[in-house]
mmCIF file of C-alpha atoms in Angstrom:
data_model
loop_
_atom_site.group_PDB
_atom_site.id
_atom_site.type_symbol
_atom_site.label_atom_id
_atom_site.label_comp_id
_atom_site.label_asym_id
_atom_site.label_seq_id
_atom_site.Cartn_x
_atom_site.Cartn_y
_atom_site.Cartn_z
ATOM 1 C CA MET A 172 -21.065 -12.349 -27.381
ATOM 2 C CA SER A 173 -17.302 -12.110 -27.228
ATOM 3 C CA ILE A 174 -15.576 -11.621 -23.913
ATOM 4 C CA VAL A 175 -12.061 -10.253 -24.086
ATOM 5 C CA ASN A 176 -9.624 -11.853 -21.643
ATOM 6 C CA ASP A 177 -8.041 -8.590 -20.618
ATOM 7 C CA GLN A 178 -7.603 -7.615 -16.984
ATOM 8 C CA THR A 179 -7.749 -3.907 -17.846
ATOM 9 C CA ARG A 180 -11.180 -4.077 -19.465
ATOM 10 C CA ASN A 181 -14.238 -3.564 -17.296
ATOM 11 C CA ARG A 182 -16.819 -6.322 -17.307
ATOM 12 C CA PHE A 183 -20.515 -5.541 -17.272
ATOM 13 C CA ILE A 184 -22.523 -7.988 -15.181
ATOM 14 C CA LEU A 185 -26.283 -7.443 -15.186
ATOM 15 C CA ASN A 186 -27.948 -8.705 -12.027
ATOM 16 C CA THR A 187 -31.732 -8.887 -12.088
ATOM 17 C CA ASN A 188 -34.161 -10.326 -9.569
ATOM 18 C CA GLY A 189 -37.176 -12.305 -10.611
ATOM 19 C CA PRO A 190 -38.056 -15.600 -12.240
ATOM 20 C CA GLU A 191 -36.378 -16.535 -15.496
ATOM 21 C CA PHE A 192 -39.728 -16.861 -17.313
ATOM 22 C CA SER A 193 -40.236 -13.117 -16.927
ATOM 23 C CA GLN A 194 -36.640 -11.857 -16.966
ATOM 24 C CA ILE A 195 -35.301 -13.637 -20.064
ATOM 25 C CA PRO A 196 -37.921 -12.196 -22.465
ATOM 26 C CA LYS A 197 -37.200 -8.704 -21.139
ATOM 27 C CA LEU A 198 -33.459 -9.118 -21.685
ATOM 28 C CA GLU A 199 -34.020 -10.520 -25.174
ATOM 29 C CA ALA A 200 -36.479 -7.745 -26.106
ATOM 30 C CA VAL A 201 -33.815 -5.086 -25.663
ATOM 31 C CA SER A 202 -30.910 -7.145 -27.079
ATOM 32 C CA LEU A 203 -28.778 -6.713 -23.970
ATOM 33 C CA ALA A 204 -26.626 -9.742 -24.787
ATOM 34 C CA GLU A 205 -24.800 -7.547 -27.295
ATOM 35 C CA HIS A 206 -23.691 -5.199 -24.522
ATOM 36 C CA VAL A 207 -23.356 -7.311 -21.382
ATOM 37 C CA ASP A 208 -20.639 -9.806 -20.485
ATOM 38 C CA HIS A 209 -22.786 -11.870 -18.104
ATOM 39 C CA PHE A 210 -26.325 -12.022 -16.782
ATOM 40 C CA ILE A 211 -27.234 -13.167 -13.308
ATOM 41 C CA ILE A 212 -30.957 -13.869 -13.161
ATOM 42 C CA GLY A 213 -32.046 -14.213 -9.563
ATOM 43 C CA GLY A 214 -34.638 -16.878 -10.350
ATOM 44 C CA GLN A 215 -31.861 -19.152 -11.624
ATOM 45 C CA GLU A 216 -29.840 -18.778 -8.431
ATOM 46 C CA PRO A 217 -30.239 -20.214 -4.913
ATOM 47 C CA GLU A 218 -30.568 -16.621 -3.634
ATOM 48 C CA GLN A 219 -31.413 -13.231 -5.132
ATOM 49 C CA LYS A 220 -30.338 -9.676 -4.360
ATOM 50 C CA PRO A 221 -29.569 -8.493 -1.791
ATOM 51 C CA ALA A 222 -27.862 -11.792 -0.845
ATOM 52 C CA ARG A 223 -24.089 -11.518 -0.704
ATOM 53 C CA SER A 224 -23.730 -14.699 -2.798
ATOM 54 C CA ILE A 225 -25.015 -12.828 -5.854
ATOM 55 C CA PHE A 226 -22.315 -10.187 -5.544
ATOM 56 C CA ASP A 227 -19.665 -12.862 -4.947
ATOM 57 C CA LYS A 228 -20.802 -14.619 -8.142
ATOM 58 C CA ALA A 229 -20.587 -11.355 -10.092
ATOM 59 C CA LEU A 230 -17.012 -10.830 -8.907
ATOM 60 C CA THR A 231 -16.120 -14.372 -9.951
ATOM 61 C CA LEU A 232 -17.681 -13.937 -13.397
ATOM 62 C CA ALA A 233 -15.837 -10.652 -13.845
ATOM 63 C CA ASN A 234 -12.585 -12.189 -12.620
ATOM 64 C CA ARG A 235 -12.260 -9.351 -10.126
ATOM 65 C CA THR A 236 -11.685 -8.940 -6.418
ATOM 66 C CA ALA A 237 -13.993 -7.027 -4.107
ATOM 67 C CA SER A 238 -11.586 -4.088 -4.025
ATOM 68 C CA GLU A 239 -11.864 -3.831 -7.830
ATOM 69 C CA ARG A 240 -15.654 -3.803 -7.966
ATOM 70 C CA ASN A 241 -17.632 -0.901 -9.331
ATOM 71 C CA THR A 242 -21.368 -0.763 -8.957
ATOM 72 C CA GLY A 243 -22.951 1.591 -11.438
ATOM 73 C CA ALA A 244 -25.269 3.197 -8.921
ATOM 74 C CA ASP A 245 -26.200 3.200 -5.281
ATOM 75 C CA PHE A 246 -29.677 1.782 -4.850
ATOM 76 C CA GLY A 247 -29.630 1.641 -1.065
ATOM 77 C CA THR A 248 -30.541 -1.719 0.384
ATOM 78 C CA ALA A 249 -30.292 -3.495 -2.979
ATOM 79 C CA THR A 250 -26.550 -2.877 -3.041
ATOM 80 C CA GLU A 251 -25.796 -2.916 0.688
ATOM 81 C CA PRO A 252 -24.338 -6.470 0.614
ATOM 82 C CA GLN A 253 -21.870 -5.612 -2.162
ATOM 83 C CA ARG A 254 -20.562 -2.761 -0.031
ATOM 84 C CA ASN A 255 -19.755 -5.297 2.662
ATOM 85 C CA VAL A 256 -17.934 -7.748 0.379
ATOM 86 C CA SER A 257 -14.201 -7.738 1.022
ATOM 87 C CA ASP A 258 -11.156 -9.552 -0.264
ATOM 88 C CA ALA A 259 -10.738 -11.296 3.100
#
């Protein structure tokens, strides 16, 4: 996967909850690595969604600030912490 170092290009960060033994085969089965800049697999992290740390990590990976974030959909409580992330 090639990641362009261009501040104008959107980054796609896929954030999935669950253990890596079940999530990695799913991601590989649909060849998402060809279309996604970064994966965050909750089972590989100290916390999973809806923990704020996951959204902070996504911003870091995307080299973006909270004011530049764009979540693809509103899934209620699953995305509530990202709504509360600020540049402060």
